[in-house]
mmCIF file of C-alpha atoms in Angstrom:
data_model
loop_
_atom_site.group_PDB
_atom_site.id
_atom_site.type_symbol
_atom_site.label_atom_id
_atom_site.label_comp_id
_atom_site.label_asym_id
_atom_site.label_seq_id
_atom_site.Cartn_x
_atom_site.Cartn_y
_atom_site.Cartn_z
ATOM 1 C CA MET A 1 -0.610 -0.162 38.617
ATOM 2 C CA ILE A 2 -0.651 -0.752 34.894
ATOM 3 C CA ASP A 3 -0.839 2.250 32.614
ATOM 4 C CA ARG A 4 -2.335 1.662 29.178
ATOM 5 C CA VAL A 5 -0.975 3.901 26.474
ATOM 6 C CA VAL A 6 -2.780 3.796 23.135
ATOM 7 C CA VAL A 7 -0.880 5.145 20.155
ATOM 8 C CA SER A 8 -3.864 6.527 18.302
ATOM 9 C CA LEU A 9 -3.920 7.190 14.590
ATOM 10 C CA ARG A 10 -6.784 9.643 14.880
ATOM 11 C CA ARG A 11 -4.481 12.477 15.910
ATOM 12 C CA MET A 12 -2.529 12.610 12.665
ATOM 13 C CA SER A 13 -2.594 16.127 11.273
ATOM 14 C CA ALA A 14 -0.026 16.354 8.505
ATOM 15 C CA VAL A 15 -0.331 12.795 7.302
ATOM 16 C CA LYS A 16 -4.150 12.449 7.038
ATOM 17 C CA THR A 17 -4.372 8.628 6.994
ATOM 18 C CA LEU A 18 -1.773 5.904 6.634
ATOM 19 C CA ARG A 19 -4.072 4.108 4.236
ATOM 20 C CA ASN A 20 -3.903 6.858 1.623
ATOM 21 C CA ALA A 21 -0.186 7.425 2.147
ATOM 22 C CA CYS A 22 0.674 3.754 1.692
ATOM 23 C CA ALA A 23 -1.595 3.493 -1.337
ATOM 24 C CA ALA A 24 0.113 6.471 -2.948
ATOM 25 C CA LEU A 25 3.560 4.955 -2.447
ATOM 26 C CA PHE A 26 2.414 1.551 -3.651
ATOM 27 C CA ILE A 27 0.774 2.654 -6.882
ATOM 28 C CA ALA A 28 3.563 5.112 -7.622
ATOM 29 C CA GLY A 29 5.978 2.181 -7.489
ATOM 30 C CA ALA A 30 3.761 -0.290 -9.334
ATOM 31 C CA VAL A 31 2.766 2.091 -12.132
ATOM 32 C CA HIS A 32 5.863 3.915 -13.315
ATOM 33 C CA SER A 33 5.294 7.239 -15.010
ATOM 34 C CA VAL A 34 6.273 7.462 -18.664
ATOM 35 C CA ARG A 35 6.720 11.050 -19.785
ATOM 36 C CA GLY A 36 4.953 11.884 -23.028
ATOM 37 C CA GLU A 37 3.305 14.641 -25.001
ATOM 38 C CA THR A 38 -0.321 15.586 -24.483
ATOM 39 C CA ALA A 39 -0.887 15.929 -28.205
ATOM 40 C CA ALA A 40 -2.680 13.179 -30.116
ATOM 41 C CA ARG A 41 -0.479 10.173 -30.769
ATOM 42 C CA SER A 42 -0.278 8.056 -33.885
ATOM 43 C CA ASP A 43 -1.668 4.526 -33.975
ATOM 44 C CA ALA A 44 1.886 3.177 -33.960
ATOM 45 C CA ALA A 45 2.757 5.213 -30.877
ATOM 46 C CA ILE A 46 -0.375 4.019 -29.082
ATOM 47 C CA ALA A 47 0.418 0.412 -29.958
ATOM 48 C CA ALA A 48 3.932 0.775 -28.547
ATOM 49 C CA ALA A 49 2.822 2.543 -25.364
ATOM 50 C CA PRO A 50 2.415 0.643 -22.100
ATOM 51 C CA THR A 51 -1.168 -0.194 -21.181
ATOM 52 C CA LEU A 52 -2.749 0.666 -17.846
ATOM 53 C CA LEU A 53 -5.997 -1.104 -17.020
ATOM 54 C CA ILE A 54 -8.069 0.768 -14.436
ATOM 55 C CA ILE A 55 -10.639 -1.431 -12.700
ATOM 56 C CA HIS A 56 -12.985 0.839 -10.752
ATOM 57 C CA THR A 57 -16.274 0.733 -8.910
ATOM 58 C CA PRO A 58 -19.143 2.496 -10.732
ATOM 59 C CA ALA A 59 -19.327 5.160 -8.015
ATOM 60 C CA LEU A 60 -15.699 6.137 -8.673
ATOM 61 C CA ALA A 61 -16.174 6.727 -12.419
ATOM 62 C CA PRO A 62 -15.300 10.466 -12.125
ATOM 63 C CA THR A 63 -12.052 9.577 -10.370
ATOM 64 C CA ALA A 64 -11.275 6.935 -12.995
ATOM 65 C CA ASP A 65 -11.792 9.580 -15.710
ATOM 66 C CA ALA A 66 -9.278 11.871 -14.018
ATOM 67 C CA TRP A 67 -6.719 9.085 -13.587
ATOM 68 C CA ALA A 68 -7.147 8.042 -17.231
ATOM 69 C CA GLU A 69 -6.638 11.615 -18.437
ATOM 70 C CA TYR A 70 -3.513 12.024 -16.317
ATOM 71 C CA ARG A 71 -1.896 8.718 -17.290
ATOM 72 C CA THR A 72 -2.716 9.242 -20.975
ATOM 73 C CA ALA A 73 -0.901 12.575 -20.806
ATOM 74 C CA THR A 74 2.157 10.829 -19.349
ATOM 75 C CA GLY A 75 2.389 8.279 -22.142
ATOM 76 C CA TRP A 76 0.101 5.435 -21.144
ATOM 77 C CA ASN A 77 -2.560 3.730 -23.218
ATOM 78 C CA VAL A 78 -5.384 3.634 -20.631
ATOM 79 C CA VAL A 79 -8.296 1.198 -20.572
ATOM 80 C CA ARG A 80 -11.136 1.686 -18.061
ATOM 81 C CA ARG A 81 -13.468 -1.046 -16.863
ATOM 82 C CA ALA A 82 -16.165 -0.742 -14.183
ATOM 83 C CA THR A 83 -16.804 -3.634 -11.824
ATOM 84 C CA PRO A 84 -19.953 -5.686 -12.496
ATOM 85 C CA ASP A 85 -23.054 -5.003 -10.419
ATOM 86 C CA SER A 86 -23.815 -8.164 -8.466
ATOM 87 C CA ASP A 87 -24.159 -9.304 -4.859
ATOM 88 C CA ASN A 88 -22.385 -12.546 -5.769
ATOM 89 C CA VAL A 89 -18.864 -11.774 -4.537
ATOM 90 C CA PRO A 90 -17.087 -14.911 -5.902
ATOM 91 C CA TRP A 91 -18.675 -14.302 -9.306
ATOM 92 C CA ARG A 92 -17.548 -10.653 -9.263
ATOM 93 C CA ARG A 93 -13.982 -11.681 -8.460
ATOM 94 C CA GLU A 94 -13.920 -14.066 -11.396
ATOM 95 C CA GLN A 95 -15.419 -11.485 -13.753
ATOM 96 C CA ILE A 96 -12.792 -8.939 -12.737
ATOM 97 C CA ARG A 97 -10.048 -11.490 -13.303
ATOM 98 C CA ARG A 98 -11.528 -12.416 -16.677
ATOM 99 C CA THR A 99 -11.521 -8.748 -17.693
ATOM 100 C CA ILE A 100 -7.880 -8.437 -16.629
ATOM 101 C CA ARG A 101 -6.876 -11.469 -18.683
ATOM 102 C CA GLU A 102 -8.748 -10.241 -21.742
ATOM 103 C CA GLU A 103 -7.105 -6.821 -21.601
ATOM 104 C CA ALA A 104 -3.682 -8.346 -20.948
ATOM 105 C CA ALA A 105 -4.097 -10.460 -24.078
ATOM 106 C CA ALA A 106 -5.186 -7.401 -26.068
ATOM 107 C CA ALA A 107 -2.069 -5.532 -24.934
ATOM 108 C CA GLY A 108 0.096 -8.190 -26.526
ATOM 109 C CA ALA A 109 3.808 -7.710 -25.954
ATOM 110 C CA SER A 110 3.420 -4.145 -24.683
ATOM 111 C CA PRO A 111 4.030 -3.508 -20.970
ATOM 112 C CA PHE A 112 0.811 -3.982 -19.006
ATOM 113 C CA ALA A 113 -0.167 -2.874 -15.492
ATOM 114 C CA ILE A 114 -3.329 -2.912 -13.397
ATOM 115 C CA MET A 115 -4.745 -0.328 -11.030
ATOM 116 C CA LEU A 116 -7.635 -1.301 -8.755
ATOM 117 C CA LEU A 117 -9.569 1.843 -7.874
ATOM 118 C CA GLY A 118 -11.803 1.055 -4.916
ATOM 119 C CA ASP A 119 -11.695 -0.146 -1.344
ATOM 120 C CA ALA A 120 -10.770 -3.725 -0.483
ATOM 121 C CA ASP A 121 -14.116 -5.037 0.693
ATOM 122 C CA ASP A 122 -16.946 -7.119 -0.712
ATOM 123 C CA ASP A 123 -19.018 -4.046 -1.593
ATOM 124 C CA ALA A 124 -16.252 -2.493 -3.717
ATOM 125 C CA ILE A 125 -13.425 -4.489 -5.348
ATOM 126 C CA PRO A 126 -13.242 -7.668 -3.284
ATOM 127 C CA PRO A 127 -9.836 -9.118 -2.464
ATOM 128 C CA TRP A 128 -9.259 -12.858 -2.547
ATOM 129 C CA MET A 129 -9.213 -14.900 0.635
ATOM 130 C CA ARG A 130 -6.340 -17.380 0.728
ATOM 131 C CA THR A 131 -5.646 -20.082 3.286
ATOM 132 C CA GLN A 132 -2.428 -19.587 5.229
ATOM 133 C CA HIS A 133 -0.571 -22.915 5.240
ATOM 134 C CA ASP A 134 2.497 -21.656 7.092
ATOM 135 C CA ASP A 135 1.898 -22.340 10.785
ATOM 136 C CA SER A 136 4.405 -19.676 11.779
ATOM 137 C CA LEU A 137 2.321 -17.022 10.008
ATOM 138 C CA ARG A 138 -1.175 -18.303 10.756
ATOM 139 C CA ASP A 139 -3.430 -16.283 13.028
ATOM 140 C CA TRP A 140 -4.879 -18.551 15.695
ATOM 141 C CA THR A 141 -8.280 -16.872 15.294
ATOM 142 C CA PHE A 142 -8.414 -16.869 11.481
ATOM 143 C CA ASP A 143 -6.451 -19.070 9.091
ATOM 144 C CA ALA A 144 -7.090 -17.012 5.926
ATOM 145 C CA TYR A 145 -5.778 -13.688 4.672
ATOM 146 C CA ALA A 146 -6.906 -11.135 2.092
ATOM 147 C CA THR A 147 -4.805 -10.537 -1.020
ATOM 148 C CA ASP A 148 -5.019 -9.110 -4.552
ATOM 149 C CA LEU A 149 -2.402 -11.552 -5.847
ATOM 150 C CA PRO A 150 -4.776 -13.810 -7.878
ATOM 151 C CA TYR A 151 -5.724 -10.804 -10.018
ATOM 152 C CA GLN A 152 -2.108 -10.899 -11.248
ATOM 153 C CA PHE A 153 -2.327 -14.515 -12.429
ATOM 154 C CA ILE A 154 -2.683 -14.419 -16.202
ATOM 155 C CA ASN A 155 -1.921 -18.053 -17.020
ATOM 156 C CA ASP A 156 -2.965 -20.008 -13.898
ATOM 157 C CA ASP A 157 0.574 -20.899 -12.822
ATOM 158 C CA GLN A 158 0.038 -19.267 -9.404
ATOM 159 C CA SER A 159 2.798 -16.770 -10.126
ATOM 160 C CA PRO A 160 2.159 -13.019 -10.648
ATOM 161 C CA ASP A 161 2.586 -12.006 -14.280
ATOM 162 C CA VAL A 162 1.792 -8.278 -14.232
ATOM 163 C CA PRO A 163 2.306 -5.385 -11.780
ATOM 164 C CA LEU A 164 -0.765 -4.367 -9.805
ATOM 165 C CA GLY A 165 -1.543 -1.608 -7.329
ATOM 166 C CA ARG A 166 -4.665 -0.605 -5.451
ATOM 167 C CA ILE A 167 -5.977 2.841 -4.548
ATOM 168 C CA PRO A 168 -8.306 1.922 -1.646
ATOM 169 C CA ALA A 169 -10.519 4.984 -2.048
ATOM 170 C CA ARG A 170 -14.094 4.944 -0.784
ATOM 171 C CA THR A 171 -15.099 8.287 -2.296
ATOM 172 C CA ASN A 172 -14.194 10.405 -5.308
ATOM 173 C CA ALA A 173 -12.698 12.986 -2.955
ATOM 174 C CA GLU A 174 -10.257 10.398 -1.593
ATOM 175 C CA GLY A 175 -9.342 9.065 -5.036
ATOM 176 C CA LEU A 176 -8.725 12.542 -6.460
ATOM 177 C CA ALA A 177 -6.661 13.522 -3.412
ATOM 178 C CA ILE A 178 -4.337 10.567 -3.984
ATOM 179 C CA LEU A 179 -4.063 11.450 -7.675
ATOM 180 C CA ALA A 180 -3.100 15.016 -6.760
ATOM 181 C CA LYS A 181 -0.387 13.746 -4.400
ATOM 182 C CA ILE A 182 1.121 11.414 -6.987
ATOM 183 C CA ALA A 183 0.961 14.005 -9.776
ATOM 184 C CA GLN A 184 2.712 16.535 -7.567
ATOM 185 C CA TYR A 185 5.351 13.984 -6.550
ATOM 186 C CA GLU A 186 6.054 13.030 -10.165
ATOM 187 C CA HIS A 187 6.264 16.578 -11.520
ATOM 188 C CA GLU A 188 7.521 18.509 -8.494
ATOM 189 C CA PRO A 189 9.362 15.994 -6.320
ATOM 190 C CA ALA A 190 9.921 17.296 -2.819
ATOM 191 C CA LEU A 191 13.601 17.497 -1.970
ATOM 192 C CA GLY A 192 14.990 17.146 1.497
ATOM 193 C CA THR A 193 16.696 14.885 3.989
ATOM 194 C CA TRP A 194 13.565 12.722 4.261
ATOM 195 C CA ARG A 195 14.704 10.922 1.103
ATOM 196 C CA ARG A 196 17.571 9.400 3.093
ATOM 197 C CA ARG A 197 15.522 8.488 6.145
ATOM 198 C CA VAL A 198 13.981 5.116 7.031
ATOM 199 C CA THR A 199 11.697 5.073 10.064
ATOM 200 C CA PHE A 200 10.705 1.978 12.028
ATOM 201 C CA VAL A 201 8.049 1.753 14.731
ATOM 202 C CA ALA A 202 7.677 -1.610 16.439
ATOM 203 C CA GLY A 203 5.402 -3.193 18.993
ATOM 204 C CA GLU A 204 6.400 -5.865 21.475
ATOM 205 C CA GLY A 205 5.909 -9.453 20.313
ATOM 206 C CA HIS A 206 4.835 -10.889 23.687
ATOM 207 C CA TYR A 207 6.227 -14.294 22.710
ATOM 208 C CA GLY A 208 8.326 -14.670 25.844
ATOM 209 C CA PRO A 209 11.956 -15.790 25.311
ATOM 210 C CA ALA A 210 11.415 -15.754 21.535
ATOM 211 C CA ASP A 211 11.212 -11.951 21.604
ATOM 212 C CA ALA A 212 14.969 -11.665 22.139
ATOM 213 C CA LEU A 213 15.612 -13.823 19.070
ATOM 214 C CA LEU A 214 13.200 -11.765 16.971
ATOM 215 C CA GLU A 215 14.904 -8.559 18.077
ATOM 216 C CA GLN A 216 18.302 -9.945 17.057
ATOM 217 C CA MET A 217 16.952 -11.048 13.676
ATOM 218 C CA PHE A 218 15.422 -7.631 13.064
ATOM 219 C CA SER A 219 18.638 -5.803 13.988
ATOM 220 C CA ARG A 220 20.677 -8.074 11.725
ATOM 221 C CA MET A 221 18.299 -7.556 8.794
ATOM 222 C CA VAL A 222 18.424 -3.774 9.175
ATOM 223 C CA ASP A 223 22.238 -3.842 9.374
ATOM 224 C CA GLN A 224 22.547 -6.037 6.294
ATOM 225 C CA LEU A 225 19.746 -4.762 4.066
ATOM 226 C CA VAL A 226 19.466 -1.020 4.689
ATOM 227 C CA PRO A 227 22.275 0.841 2.863
ATOM 228 C CA THR A 228 24.528 2.938 5.075
ATOM 229 C CA MET A 229 23.535 6.093 3.163
ATOM 230 C CA PHE A 230 20.176 6.029 4.987
ATOM 231 C CA ASP A 231 19.506 7.392 8.455
ATOM 232 C CA VAL A 232 17.522 4.844 10.465
ATOM 233 C CA SER A 233 15.077 5.852 13.201
ATOM 234 C CA MET A 234 13.679 3.252 15.599
ATOM 235 C CA THR A 235 10.849 3.576 18.125
ATOM 236 C CA TYR A 236 10.245 0.310 19.992
ATOM 237 C CA MET A 237 7.233 0.138 22.305
ATOM 238 C CA LYS A 238 8.911 -2.070 24.882
ATOM 239 C CA PRO A 239 9.552 -0.365 28.247
ATOM 240 C CA SER A 240 12.941 -2.052 28.773
ATOM 241 C CA SER A 241 14.262 -1.050 25.343
ATOM 242 C CA PRO A 242 16.612 1.921 24.929
ATOM 243 C CA TYR A 243 14.525 2.796 21.842
ATOM 244 C CA CYS A 244 11.345 3.280 23.910
ATOM 245 C CA PRO A 245 10.441 6.868 24.857
ATOM 246 C CA PRO A 246 8.714 7.587 28.179
ATOM 247 C CA ALA A 247 5.218 6.104 28.098
ATOM 248 C CA ALA A 248 3.519 9.505 28.149
ATOM 249 C CA ASP A 249 5.546 10.640 25.112
ATOM 250 C CA ILE A 250 5.130 7.649 22.798
ATOM 251 C CA THR A 251 2.111 8.884 20.844
ATOM 252 C CA GLN A 252 3.650 12.294 20.192
ATOM 253 C CA THR A 253 7.018 10.738 19.339
ATOM 254 C CA ILE A 254 5.460 8.599 16.624
ATOM 255 C CA LEU A 255 3.451 11.523 15.262
ATOM 256 C CA ASP A 256 6.662 13.568 15.156
ATOM 257 C CA ARG A 257 8.403 10.794 13.203
ATOM 258 C CA LEU A 258 5.534 10.741 10.716
ATOM 259 C CA GLU A 259 5.551 14.489 10.242
ATOM 260 C CA ASP A 260 9.347 14.573 9.889
ATOM 261 C CA GLY A 261 8.910 12.567 6.702
ATOM 262 C CA ALA A 262 10.709 9.423 5.555
ATOM 263 C CA LEU A 263 11.298 7.505 2.361
ATOM 264 C CA LEU A 264 9.830 4.489 4.153
ATOM 265 C CA PHE A 265 7.786 4.485 7.357
ATOM 266 C CA MET A 266 7.182 0.957 8.604
ATOM 267 C CA PHE A 267 5.313 -0.496 11.549
ATOM 268 C CA VAL A 268 6.463 -3.916 12.759
ATOM 269 C CA GLY A 269 3.986 -5.619 15.061
ATOM 270 C CA HIS A 270 0.471 -6.903 15.527
ATOM 271 C CA GLY A 271 -1.466 -3.647 15.190
ATOM 272 C CA ASN A 272 -5.021 -2.730 16.134
ATOM 273 C CA ALA A 273 -8.020 -1.403 14.237
ATOM 274 C CA ASP A 274 -7.482 2.196 15.330
ATOM 275 C CA ALA A 275 -4.012 2.204 16.874
ATOM 276 C CA PHE A 276 -0.531 0.866 16.298
ATOM 277 C CA ASP A 277 -0.354 -1.040 19.561
ATOM 278 C CA ASP A 278 -1.038 -0.994 23.286
ATOM 279 C CA LEU A 279 1.819 -0.509 25.722
ATOM 280 C CA TYR A 280 1.505 -2.048 29.166
ATOM 281 C CA CYS A 281 4.029 -0.926 31.723
ATOM 282 C CA LEU A 282 4.345 -1.218 35.471
ATOM 283 C CA GLY A 283 4.359 2.060 37.306
#
């Protein structure tokens, strides 16, 4: 008999969705807060301030207003630009990139960063589709992958020139919720042992003998790259692994790890649309 255990994401209570949590961490790292006064600044101060370009969908204009107000209060010179209204997705991508390059040029030598405010689909702020030329990384069903990297190319040298983050909000409620989380984190950082915790959850590779090599590589990377000051938690969805809980407890174990909190929570594996992975075990 084969039991199928699905580690569902729908049961998250304290974490809401991984999408919002990851977006919050990403943009908080890509757009560093610069403390400043809320009073009006002189022209010289504005010229010296870092520039944040917010590219947003028209529907998220209220959220963009709130982000602009918050970042202006923390020392940024904020520029807002709505995405063009067109069903021609390639044309929209190019227009967004043109806007980014124009604003980067206007910023001159001042620090410049980009925030994409909108979901990563063709109806919002479309990502770029790039061909994967590395056979070891290519999906056998689809040889392209989505990325925002070309938006960071200012001078066509295929190398990112400016920091960029995306808030993949679909609604104003989602965008404002992420803003509230980041504002709270920046002004009232939560203290606790979670700051010294790194949590890994991994699915089985199903590559046969190569799995053992991948496991060794992963263990070596963790040993070498994660500083000893951090506590490392590992949940590996492979029945023969000592890091695998009983099949019936896996979902709750992962939810507990999420709710415990961690500086970094990382899933290593294939993943599914609505779950981390499927676990097949004989029983």
